[in-house]
Coordinates of C-alpha atoms in Angstrom, one line a residue:
Chain A
X1 CA 158.7 110.0 39.5
X2 CA 157.7 111.0 43.0
X3 CA 154.3 111.6 44.7
X4 CA 153.4 114.5 47.1
X5 CA 151.9 113.1 50.3
X6 CA 148.2 114.2 50.5
X7 CA 146.5 113.3 53.8
X8 CA 143.1 113.6 52.3
X9 CA 144.2 111.3 49.5
X10 CA 145.6 108.8 51.8
X11 CA 142.6 108.7 54.0
X12 CA 140.4 108.3 50.7
X13 CA 142.6 105.2 50.0
X14 CA 141.9 103.7 53.6
X15 CA 138.2 104.6 53.4
X16 CA 137.6 103.3 49.8
X17 CA 139.0 100.0 51.2
X18 CA 136.5 100.0 53.9
X19 CA 133.6 101.0 51.8
X20 CA 134.4 98.7 48.7
X21 CA 136.5 95.7 50.0
X22 CA 134.8 95.5 53.4
X23 CA 138.1 95.9 55.2
X24 CA 138.2 97.2 58.8
X25 CA 140.1 100.4 59.8
X26 CA 141.7 98.4 62.6
X27 CA 143.5 96.3 59.8
X28 CA 144.1 99.4 57.7
X29 CA 145.2 102.1 59.9
X30 CA 148.4 100.5 61.5
X31 CA 150.0 100.3 58.0
X32 CA 151.2 103.6 57.1
X33 CA 153.9 103.5 54.1
X34 CA 154.7 107.0 54.6
X35 CA 156.3 108.5 57.6
X36 CA 153.6 110.5 59.1
X37 CA 154.1 113.1 62.0
X38 CA 152.0 112.4 64.9
X39 CA 149.9 115.5 64.1
X40 CA 149.1 114.0 60.8
X41 CA 148.6 110.6 62.2
X42 CA 146.0 112.0 64.5
X43 CA 144.3 113.8 61.6
X44 CA 144.3 110.8 59.5
X45 CA 142.6 108.8 62.4
X46 CA 140.0 111.6 62.9
X47 CA 139.3 111.7 59.2
X48 CA 138.7 108.1 58.9
X49 CA 136.9 107.5 62.2
X50 CA 134.6 110.6 61.5
X51 CA 133.7 109.7 58.1
X52 CA 132.6 106.0 59.3
X53 CA 130.8 107.4 62.4
X54 CA 128.7 109.8 60.1
X55 CA 128.7 107.7 57.0
X56 CA 124.8 107.6 56.7
X57 CA 124.4 111.2 57.7
X58 CA 126.9 112.5 55.0
X59 CA 125.5 110.1 52.6
X60 CA 122.2 111.4 53.0
X61 CA 123.5 114.9 52.1
X62 CA 125.3 113.6 49.1
X63 CA 122.2 112.0 47.7
X64 CA 120.4 115.5 47.9
X65 CA 123.4 117.4 46.3
X66 CA 124.3 115.1 43.5
X67 CA 121.9 115.3 40.3
X68 CA 122.6 111.9 39.3
X69 CA 124.4 109.0 41.2
X70 CA 128.0 108.3 41.0
X71 CA 129.3 105.3 39.1
X72 CA 130.5 102.2 40.9
X73 CA 134.1 102.8 39.7
X74 CA 134.0 106.2 41.4
X75 CA 133.8 105.1 45.0
X76 CA 136.8 107.1 45.7
X77 CA 135.1 110.1 44.4
X78 CA 132.2 109.5 46.6
X79 CA 134.5 109.0 49.5
X80 CA 136.2 112.3 48.7
X81 CA 132.7 113.9 49.0
X82 CA 132.1 112.3 52.3
X83 CA 135.5 113.5 53.6
X84 CA 135.0 117.0 52.5
X85 CA 131.4 117.2 54.0
X86 CA 132.8 115.7 57.3
X87 CA 135.5 118.3 57.5
X88 CA 133.0 121.0 56.8
X89 CA 130.4 120.0 59.4
X90 CA 132.4 118.3 62.2
X91 CA 136.1 119.8 62.3
X92 CA 137.6 123.0 62.9
X93 CA 139.4 123.0 59.7
X94 CA 138.5 126.2 57.8
X95 CA 136.2 125.8 55.0
X96 CA 138.4 127.2 52.2
X97 CA 141.3 124.8 53.4
X98 CA 138.9 121.7 53.7
X99 CA 137.6 122.3 50.3
X100 CA 140.9 123.2 48.5
X101 CA 142.8 120.2 50.1
X102 CA 140.0 117.8 49.1
X103 CA 140.0 119.1 45.6
X104 CA 143.8 118.8 45.6
X105 CA 143.4 115.2 46.6
X106 CA 141.5 114.4 43.5
X107 CA 144.6 115.0 41.3
X108 CA 146.7 112.9 43.6
X109 CA 144.2 110.0 43.1
X110 CA 144.2 110.7 39.4
X111 CA 140.7 111.7 39.5
X112 CA 141.5 115.3 38.2
X113 CA 138.2 115.1 36.2
X114 CA 136.2 115.0 39.4
X115 CA 137.7 117.9 40.9
X116 CA 135.2 120.3 39.4
X117 CA 132.4 118.3 40.7
X118 CA 133.8 118.0 44.3
X119 CA 134.4 121.8 44.3
X120 CA 131.0 122.4 43.3
X121 CA 129.2 120.0 45.5
X122 CA 131.2 121.0 48.7
X123 CA 130.6 124.7 48.0
X124 CA 126.9 124.0 47.3
X125 CA 126.6 122.2 50.5
X126 CA 127.7 125.4 52.2
X127 CA 125.4 127.6 50.4
X128 CA 122.3 125.6 50.7
X129 CA 122.9 124.1 54.0
X130 CA 119.9 125.9 55.7
X131 CA 117.6 125.1 52.9
X132 CA 118.3 121.4 52.8
X133 CA 118.0 121.0 56.4
X134 CA 114.1 120.8 56.4
X135 CA 114.0 117.7 54.3
X136 CA 117.3 116.3 55.8
X137 CA 115.6 116.4 59.2
X138 CA 112.9 114.0 58.1
X139 CA 115.3 111.5 57.3
X140 CA 116.2 108.8 59.8
X141 CA 119.6 108.0 58.3
X142 CA 120.6 111.7 58.4
X143 CA 119.4 112.1 62.1
X144 CA 120.8 108.9 63.6
X145 CA 123.6 108.0 61.0
X146 CA 123.0 104.1 61.3
X147 CA 122.4 101.5 58.7
X148 CA 118.7 101.3 58.3
X149 CA 118.6 97.4 59.3
X150 CA 120.2 98.3 62.6
X151 CA 117.7 101.3 63.3
X152 CA 115.0 98.9 62.6
X153 CA 116.3 96.1 65.1
X154 CA 117.1 98.7 67.7
X155 CA 113.5 100.4 67.4
X156 CA 111.9 96.9 67.7
X157 CA 114.0 95.7 70.5
X158 CA 114.3 99.0 72.5
X159 CA 111.4 101.2 71.6
X160 CA 112.2 103.7 74.3
X161 CA 115.9 103.5 74.3
X162 CA 116.9 103.3 70.6
X163 CA 117.4 106.9 70.1
X164 CA 119.7 107.2 73.0
X165 CA 121.6 104.2 71.8
X166 CA 122.2 105.8 68.6
X167 CA 123.3 109.0 70.1
X168 CA 125.7 107.2 72.3
X169 CA 127.1 105.2 69.2
X170 CA 127.8 108.5 67.5
X171 CA 129.8 110.1 70.5
X172 CA 133.6 109.7 70.5
X173 CA 134.6 106.9 72.9
X174 CA 135.8 107.9 76.4
X175 CA 138.7 106.2 77.9
X176 CA 138.4 104.1 81.1
X177 CA 141.1 102.5 83.1
X178 CA 141.2 99.5 85.4
X179 CA 143.6 99.9 88.5
X180 CA 145.6 96.7 89.1
X181 CA 144.3 95.8 92.6
X182 CA 147.4 93.9 93.3
X183 CA 149.7 96.9 93.0
X184 CA 147.6 99.9 94.3
X185 CA 144.1 100.9 95.3
X186 CA 141.9 103.1 93.3
X187 CA 142.2 106.3 95.5
X188 CA 146.1 106.1 95.5
X189 CA 146.1 105.8 91.6
X190 CA 143.6 108.8 91.2
X191 CA 146.3 110.8 93.3
X192 CA 148.8 109.7 90.8
X193 CA 146.8 110.7 87.8
X194 CA 146.1 114.1 89.5
X195 CA 149.8 114.6 90.1
X196 CA 150.4 113.9 86.4
X197 CA 147.8 116.5 85.4
X198 CA 145.4 113.9 84.1
X199 CA 141.8 114.6 84.9
X200 CA 139.9 111.5 86.2
X201 CA 137.4 110.2 88.4
X202 CA 136.2 107.0 90.0
X203 CA 133.9 105.0 87.8
X204 CA 130.4 104.6 89.3
X205 CA 130.0 100.7 88.8
X206 CA 133.4 99.1 88.6
X207 CA 135.3 99.1 91.9
X208 CA 138.6 99.1 90.1
X209 CA 137.6 101.5 87.3
X210 CA 138.6 105.1 86.5
X211 CA 137.0 107.2 83.8
X212 CA 139.4 109.8 82.2
X213 CA 138.1 113.2 81.2
X214 CA 140.0 113.1 78.1
X215 CA 141.6 110.2 76.2
X216 CA 145.4 110.0 76.6
X217 CA 148.2 108.0 75.2
X218 CA 149.1 105.1 77.6
X219 CA 152.6 106.4 77.8
X220 CA 151.4 109.3 79.8
X221 CA 149.7 107.1 82.3
X222 CA 151.8 106.7 85.6
X223 CA 153.3 103.2 86.0
X224 CA 151.5 101.9 82.8
X225 CA 154.4 100.0 81.5
X226 CA 155.1 98.3 84.8
X227 CA 151.5 97.2 85.2
X228 CA 149.9 99.6 87.7
X229 CA 146.7 100.0 85.5
X230 CA 145.2 98.8 82.2
X231 CA 142.9 100.4 79.5
X232 CA 139.6 98.7 79.8
X233 CA 136.0 99.8 79.5
X234 CA 133.8 99.9 82.7
X235 CA 131.3 97.5 81.4
X236 CA 134.0 95.1 80.6
X237 CA 135.4 95.3 84.1
X238 CA 131.9 94.1 85.6
X239 CA 132.7 90.4 84.4
X240 CA 135.4 89.6 87.1
X241 CA 133.1 90.3 90.0
X242 CA 130.1 88.5 88.6
X243 CA 132.2 85.4 88.5
X244 CA 132.4 85.1 92.4
X245 CA 135.9 83.8 92.2
X246 CA 137.3 82.0 95.3
X247 CA 140.8 80.5 95.9
X248 CA 142.0 77.3 94.2
X249 CA 139.2 77.3 91.4
X250 CA 140.0 76.4 87.7
X251 CA 138.6 79.1 85.5
X252 CA 138.3 79.2 81.7
X253 CA 138.2 82.4 79.7
X254 CA 137.0 81.6 76.4
X255 CA 137.5 84.1 73.4
X256 CA 140.0 86.0 75.6
X257 CA 141.9 88.3 73.4
X258 CA 143.2 90.7 74.1
X259 CA 143.0 89.5 77.7
X260 CA 141.7 92.4 79.6
X261 CA 139.3 90.2 81.5
X262 CA 141.8 87.3 82.0
X263 CA 144.1 89.9 83.7
X264 CA 141.3 91.2 85.8
X265 CA 140.3 87.9 87.1
X266 CA 144.0 87.2 88.2
X267 CA 144.1 90.6 89.8
X268 CA 140.9 90.2 91.7
X269 CA 141.6 86.7 92.9
X270 CA 145.4 85.7 92.8
X271 CA 144.8 82.5 94.5
X272 CA 143.1 80.7 91.6
X273 CA 144.3 77.2 90.8
X274 CA 144.6 78.0 87.1
X275 CA 143.1 80.3 84.5
X276 CA 143.1 79.1 80.9
X277 CA 142.9 81.9 78.3
X278 CA 141.6 80.5 75.0
X279 CA 141.8 82.4 71.7
X280 CA 141.3 81.3 68.1
X281 CA 143.5 83.8 66.4
X282 CA 147.2 83.4 66.9
X283 CA 147.9 87.1 66.4
X284 CA 145.4 88.1 69.0
X285 CA 146.5 85.4 71.2
X286 CA 150.0 87.2 71.2
X287 CA 148.3 90.2 72.7
X288 CA 147.1 88.2 75.8
X289 CA 150.8 87.3 76.4
X290 CA 151.8 91.0 76.2
X291 CA 149.3 92.1 78.7
X292 CA 150.0 89.2 81.0
X293 CA 153.8 90.0 80.9
X294 CA 153.1 93.8 81.5
X295 CA 151.0 93.1 84.5
X296 CA 153.3 90.3 85.7
X297 CA 150.5 87.7 85.8
X298 CA 150.5 84.1 84.7
X299 CA 147.9 82.2 82.7
X300 CA 147.8 79.4 80.3
X301 CA 147.2 80.7 76.8
X302 CA 145.7 78.2 74.5
X303 CA 145.1 78.7 70.7
X304 CA 141.9 77.0 70.1
X305 CA 138.3 77.2 68.9
X306 CA 135.7 77.6 71.7
X307 CA 133.1 75.6 70.0
X308 CA 135.5 72.6 69.6
X309 CA 136.8 71.8 73.0
X310 CA 137.9 68.2 71.9
X311 CA 140.9 69.9 70.1
X312 CA 142.2 71.6 73.2
X313 CA 140.6 70.6 76.4
X314 CA 142.6 68.8 79.1
X315 CA 139.5 67.0 80.4
X316 CA 139.7 68.8 83.7
X317 CA 136.3 70.5 84.3
X318 CA 136.3 74.1 85.3
X319 CA 134.6 75.9 88.3
X320 CA 134.1 79.1 86.3
X321 CA 133.8 79.8 82.6
X322 CA 133.8 83.3 81.2
X323 CA 132.4 83.3 77.7
X324 CA 132.8 86.6 76.1
X325 CA 131.3 85.4 72.8
X326 CA 131.9 86.7 69.4
X327 CA 129.1 89.2 68.6
X328 CA 128.0 92.0 66.3
X329 CA 129.9 94.7 68.5
X330 CA 126.7 96.9 68.3
X331 CA 127.5 98.2 71.9
X332 CA 130.9 99.4 70.9
X333 CA 130.2 101.1 67.7
X334 CA 131.6 104.4 69.1
X335 CA 134.9 102.5 69.3
X336 CA 134.8 100.8 66.1
X337 CA 132.5 103.2 63.9
X338 CA 133.3 101.1 60.7
X339 CA 130.9 98.6 62.1
X340 CA 128.3 100.7 60.6
X341 CA 129.7 100.0 57.2
X342 CA 131.0 96.5 57.6
X343 CA 128.2 94.6 59.4
X344 CA 125.2 93.3 57.6
X345 CA 121.7 92.3 58.7
X346 CA 122.2 88.6 58.1
X347 CA 125.3 88.7 60.2
X348 CA 123.1 89.0 63.3
X349 CA 121.4 85.6 62.8
X350 CA 124.7 83.9 61.9
X351 CA 126.2 85.3 65.1
X352 CA 123.3 84.1 67.3
X353 CA 123.8 80.5 65.9
X354 CA 127.6 80.7 66.7
X355 CA 126.8 82.0 70.2
X356 CA 124.6 79.1 71.0
X357 CA 126.9 76.5 69.5
X358 CA 129.9 77.9 71.7
X359 CA 127.5 77.7 74.8
X360 CA 126.4 74.2 74.0
X361 CA 130.0 73.0 73.4
X362 CA 131.5 74.7 76.6
X363 CA 128.7 73.5 78.9
X364 CA 130.0 70.0 79.5
X365 CA 133.3 71.6 80.6
X366 CA 131.6 73.2 83.8
X367 CA 131.6 71.3 87.1
X368 CA 128.4 70.9 89.0
X369 CA 127.4 74.0 91.0
X370 CA 129.9 75.9 88.6
X371 CA 129.1 79.3 87.1
X372 CA 129.2 80.3 83.5
X373 CA 129.1 83.9 82.7
X374 CA 127.8 84.8 79.2
X375 CA 128.8 88.3 77.9
X376 CA 128.7 90.3 74.6
X377 CA 129.3 93.7 73.6
X378 CA 126.1 93.7 71.6
X379 CA 122.8 95.5 72.4
X380 CA 120.7 93.1 70.2
X381 CA 118.4 90.7 72.3
X382 CA 118.7 88.2 69.3
X383 CA 122.4 87.6 70.5
X384 CA 121.8 88.1 74.1
X385 CA 118.4 87.3 76.0
X386 CA 117.2 85.1 73.2
X387 CA 120.3 82.9 73.0
X388 CA 120.3 82.4 76.8
X389 CA 116.5 81.7 76.8
X390 CA 116.9 79.1 74.1
X391 CA 119.9 77.5 76.0
X392 CA 118.0 77.4 79.2
X393 CA 115.1 75.5 77.4
X394 CA 117.7 73.0 76.0
X395 CA 119.7 72.3 79.1
X396 CA 117.7 71.2 82.1
X397 CA 120.7 71.4 84.3
X398 CA 121.2 75.1 83.5
X399 CA 119.6 77.6 85.8
X400 CA 119.7 81.3 85.5
X401 CA 121.7 82.8 88.6
X402 CA 120.2 86.2 89.1
X403 CA 122.3 89.1 90.4
X404 CA 121.7 92.4 92.0
X405 CA 123.1 95.4 90.2
X406 CA 123.0 99.2 90.2
X407 CA 123.9 99.1 86.5
X408 CA 122.1 98.2 83.3
X409 CA 118.6 97.2 82.4
X410 CA 117.2 93.9 83.8
X411 CA 115.7 91.6 81.2
X412 CA 113.8 88.3 81.4
X413 CA 117.3 86.8 81.8
X414 CA 120.6 88.7 82.4
X415 CA 121.0 92.5 82.3
X416 CA 121.8 94.8 79.4
X417 CA 123.8 97.8 79.5
X418 CA 123.5 100.6 76.8
X419 CA 126.3 102.7 75.9
X420 CA 126.5 105.7 77.9
X421 CA 127.8 109.2 76.8
X422 CA 131.1 109.5 78.9
X423 CA 130.4 106.2 80.5
X424 CA 130.4 102.5 79.9
X425 CA 130.0 100.6 76.5
X426 CA 127.1 98.7 75.5
X427 CA 127.3 95.3 77.1
X428 CA 125.2 92.1 78.2
X429 CA 125.7 89.9 81.0
X430 CA 123.7 86.6 82.1
X431 CA 124.9 84.1 84.7
X432 CA 124.2 80.5 84.5
X433 CA 124.7 77.8 87.2
X434 CA 125.0 74.1 86.7
X435 CA 122.5 72.2 88.9
X436 CA 124.1 69.0 90.2
Chain B
X1 CA 173.2 96.5 45.6
X2 CA 174.1 100.1 45.5
X3 CA 172.5 103.4 45.9
X4 CA 173.1 105.6 42.6
X5 CA 173.4 109.4 42.6
X6 CA 170.2 111.1 41.1
X7 CA 170.9 114.0 38.7
X8 CA 169.0 117.2 39.5
X9 CA 167.4 119.6 37.1
X10 CA 168.6 121.7 35.3
X11 CA 171.7 119.2 35.0
X12 CA 172.3 118.9 31.1
X13 CA 172.9 115.2 31.3
X14 CA 169.1 114.8 32.0
X15 CA 168.7 115.8 28.3
X16 CA 170.7 112.8 27.0
X17 CA 168.7 110.3 24.9
X18 CA 169.0 106.8 26.1
X19 CA 170.0 103.8 23.8
X20 CA 168.2 100.6 23.2
X21 CA 169.3 97.6 25.3
X22 CA 170.3 94.7 22.9
X23 CA 171.2 92.1 25.5
X24 CA 169.4 91.7 28.9
X25 CA 172.2 90.4 30.8
X26 CA 173.5 90.3 34.3
X27 CA 174.9 93.8 34.2
X28 CA 171.4 95.0 33.2
X29 CA 169.8 93.1 36.0
X30 CA 172.3 94.6 38.5
X31 CA 171.4 98.1 37.1
X32 CA 167.8 97.3 37.5
X33 CA 168.3 96.2 41.2
X34 CA 170.4 99.2 42.1
X35 CA 167.8 101.6 40.4
X36 CA 165.1 100.0 42.4
X37 CA 167.0 100.3 45.6
X38 CA 167.7 104.1 44.8
X39 CA 164.1 104.7 43.9
X40 CA 162.7 103.1 47.2
X41 CA 165.4 105.1 49.2
X42 CA 164.6 108.4 47.5
X43 CA 161.5 107.7 48.0
X44 CA 159.9 107.7 44.7
X45 CA 157.4 105.6 42.6
X46 CA 159.5 105.5 39.4
X47 CA 163.0 105.9 38.1
X48 CA 164.6 106.0 34.6
X49 CA 168.2 105.2 33.9
X50 CA 168.8 108.9 32.6
X51 CA 168.3 110.2 36.0
X52 CA 171.2 108.0 37.3
X53 CA 173.4 109.0 34.2
X54 CA 173.1 105.7 32.4
X55 CA 171.9 106.1 28.7
X56 CA 170.2 102.9 28.6
X57 CA 166.4 102.5 27.9
X58 CA 165.4 100.9 31.2
X59 CA 162.8 102.3 33.7
X60 CA 161.8 100.9 37.3
X61 CA 158.4 101.5 38.8
X62 CA 156.6 100.6 42.0
X63 CA 153.3 102.3 42.7
X64 CA 151.9 100.1 45.2
X65 CA 151.2 101.4 48.7
X66 CA 153.4 98.7 50.3
X67 CA 156.3 99.1 48.0
X68 CA 156.2 95.5 47.2
X69 CA 155.3 95.3 43.5
X70 CA 158.6 96.4 41.6
X71 CA 158.4 96.5 37.7
X72 CA 161.1 96.6 35.4
X73 CA 160.5 97.9 31.8
X74 CA 163.4 97.4 29.2
X75 CA 163.1 99.1 25.9
X76 CA 159.4 100.2 26.8
X77 CA 157.2 101.5 24.0
X78 CA 153.9 103.3 24.7
X79 CA 150.6 103.0 22.5
X80 CA 147.9 105.5 23.5
X81 CA 144.4 103.9 23.5
X82 CA 141.4 106.3 22.9
X83 CA 141.7 110.0 23.0
X84 CA 141.0 110.8 26.7
X85 CA 143.3 113.0 28.8
X86 CA 143.6 113.2 32.5
X87 CA 145.4 115.6 34.9
X88 CA 147.6 114.8 37.8
X89 CA 149.8 116.4 40.1
X90 CA 153.4 115.1 39.1
X91 CA 156.6 115.3 40.9
X92 CA 160.0 114.0 40.1
X93 CA 163.1 112.8 41.9
X94 CA 165.3 115.0 39.6
X95 CA 163.1 118.0 40.4
X96 CA 162.8 117.5 44.3
X97 CA 160.1 119.4 46.2
X98 CA 158.0 120.7 43.2
X99 CA 154.5 119.1 42.2
X100 CA 152.5 120.6 39.3
X101 CA 149.6 119.5 37.2
X102 CA 150.4 117.7 34.0
X103 CA 148.0 116.4 31.4
X104 CA 148.7 113.2 29.6
X105 CA 146.8 110.5 27.7
X106 CA 144.7 108.7 30.2
X107 CA 144.6 105.2 28.7
X108 CA 147.7 103.4 27.4
X109 CA 149.2 100.1 26.5
X110 CA 153.0 99.5 27.0
X111 CA 155.0 96.9 25.7
X112 CA 158.5 96.2 27.1
X113 CA 161.1 93.4 28.1
X114 CA 161.2 92.3 31.7
X115 CA 164.5 91.5 33.7
X116 CA 164.8 88.1 31.7
X117 CA 164.4 89.5 28.4
X118 CA 160.9 88.3 28.0
X119 CA 158.5 90.7 26.3
X120 CA 155.3 91.5 28.1
X121 CA 152.4 94.0 27.7
X122 CA 150.5 96.0 30.4
X123 CA 147.4 98.1 29.7
X124 CA 146.4 100.8 32.3
X125 CA 144.3 103.9 32.8
X126 CA 145.4 104.8 36.4
X127 CA 148.5 105.9 38.1
X128 CA 150.7 103.4 36.3
X129 CA 149.9 105.0 33.0
X130 CA 151.0 108.4 34.2
X131 CA 154.1 107.0 35.8
X132 CA 155.2 105.1 32.8
X133 CA 154.7 108.1 30.4
X134 CA 156.7 110.3 32.9
X135 CA 159.5 107.8 32.9
X136 CA 159.7 107.2 29.3
X137 CA 160.1 110.9 28.8
X138 CA 163.3 110.9 30.7
X139 CA 164.8 108.2 28.3
X140 CA 164.0 110.8 25.7
X141 CA 165.7 113.5 27.5
X142 CA 162.4 115.1 28.6
X143 CA 161.2 116.3 32.0
X144 CA 157.8 117.0 33.4
X145 CA 158.6 120.7 33.8
X146 CA 158.7 121.0 29.9
X147 CA 154.8 120.8 30.0
X148 CA 154.7 123.7 32.2
X149 CA 154.7 127.5 31.3
X150 CA 158.1 129.0 30.5
X151 CA 157.5 131.2 33.7
X152 CA 156.8 128.3 36.0
X153 CA 159.8 126.3 34.5
X154 CA 162.1 129.3 35.1
X155 CA 161.0 129.6 38.6
X156 CA 161.6 126.1 39.4
X157 CA 165.0 126.2 37.8
X158 CA 166.1 129.3 39.8
X159 CA 165.1 127.9 43.2
X160 CA 166.8 124.5 42.5
X161 CA 170.0 126.4 41.3
X162 CA 169.9 128.4 44.4
X163 CA 169.7 125.1 46.6
X164 CA 172.5 123.6 44.5
X165 CA 174.7 126.7 45.2
X166 CA 174.0 126.5 48.9
X167 CA 174.7 122.6 48.9
X168 CA 178.2 123.3 47.0

C-alpha cells in the first residue's frame, strides 16, 4: 500500500503532537520523513506557525461554530478545523482550495467520517463570518490570541502596554543581523547587502545591528559562511556592550547556546583573557562550536549546569558574568508561537525559582568590582525585576549598576524591552556589581 | 538484501492466490527482509509477497512516520470487530500514482506469525487496520481497484497500460 502525501494531513500530524503531546515545533519540524520541495516546506512551516500564532483566536471561532464539543480522541479533527480556518482568514490560498484540501486530509488521516463536519463548519464560517464578528469581538482570546493566564499576567504587569505586547507577539518575526566587527564595519556591510539586492537598514539601538526588510535564507547573505555576519535579534545584541569589556578579562557566558552573545563578546573585545561558554544541553553546546568555527573565534565551551558550579568551575573567578537565564520566552513569542500552547501558568513561578537559584550559584564566581549582567527574553516582572530585587535583598555585596539607554522602559531595577513590530524582541537586562 | 521488482496492474500474476507458509525458516526471513527493503525504497507503507511475484502468505508493513517500526505478518488472518466502516484514500505500489477512496471495516483483529514463527495478535482501528486488509487482499489476488466502479477501474487500467507501453 502507498500513501499520497497531503501537506495538510502532515501539518495536522505535527500540530496534533504540539496540542496533545506538548512537543515543540522546533523539535518536530526538522524531521520530515517525506522529501518536500522547498515550496512545500515553506507552506508546511507557514501553516504550523500560523495555527499556533492564532490558536486562541481560531479556537474561539470553533467554539462558536460547533454545536457540541469534539471528543478528546478527535484532537486531529480539531486541528484540521484550526488549519482550515487559518487558511481562510490568514493566507492567500483560495477558499475553495483551502476547504477541499483540508477535507481531503481527513481521508488521509483515516477520519473520513469527519469530512462532512469539516466541510460544513468551514463553509459556515465563510457564510456567517459577519454575523459572528459582533460576539467574537467581545472575546479577549479572539482579539488578542493569547492564553488567558498570560493575558491576565500581562494586564497586571503592564496595564498600559499589554495590548501592544500581544499585538507584537502576533506579528511575524523580523530578521536582524549582527555585523562581525572584526571583519567589516556596518556601513560597508549595508553596502554589500544593497549590492545583493537585500533591503536593509541600520538598527536604531545596536551599533552592530542591521534590520532586514524581509527575512531571507542565510545562504543569500554576503559572506555569511565565512563569518562576516550572524543572525541575531537586536535586543540580544545589547548584552555585549552592557558588559563593559576590557582587555585581559575573564568572562563567563552562562546558558550560552547557541552562542550568539558569546561570539559577540569576542568580536567586540578580541583581547579578553578567556571566555567560557557554559551550556547544559550537549546538542545545543554543539551549536556554540559551529558558530565559533564559522566566525573563526575561540572560546572554551563547557557542558554543565549553571546552578551547580562545583561540577565544572576551575576555581578562577570571573571579571564578567553574562547570565542569559532560562525563562518563559514570553518576549519572543513571535519567533516561537507554540509557546502559547506549551507554556503553563505554573511554569512562571518555577522559572523564577530557577533563575534566582542560578544567580545565587554564580555570584561567588564573580571577582570584587566584577559585573554580572542578568538577561531574559521574558516580559514578565516575576522573572525579571522581582528576581533581581529579591537577590539584591539577599546579597549585601550586590549593588545594582544603573545604565543610560535610549531603548526599553526603566523599572525599579533594570530595563525592560517590549517586542517591537519590525524591531527588537522582548528582553530584560539588569546589571549588578560586586562591592569589595 | 535485495530490491525485488514490483508487479503492476493489470499484470495477471497479481491475481495469483498465495499459499500458506508451513516452515518459517531462513529463506522466509530473507524474503521478509528483501520485501521490507523493497517497500521502503518504493516508498510504501505495506507490501504483500504477491506483488513481488512470490505466492506465499507473507506481508510486511511499516506505517510509522519515521519508518522504524517494521512489522512482518506470516499467514495473517483477519477478524472484523463490530460493524463500523471507515473510508480512506488508498494507493498501491502495484497501481502507482492513483489514489481512490475505499470503504473497509473500521476495527479489526489480526492473528499471524512473526519472523520467528511465533503467533501474535494485533487489534487496531486506525491506519494499520486499513493497511493489513489491503495487503491480505493481495494474497487473495485482489486489488483496491476492484472496489471502484468498473468505469474508474477501466480508466486506471488504460492509463497504466499506456505508461507500460511507453516504458517498453
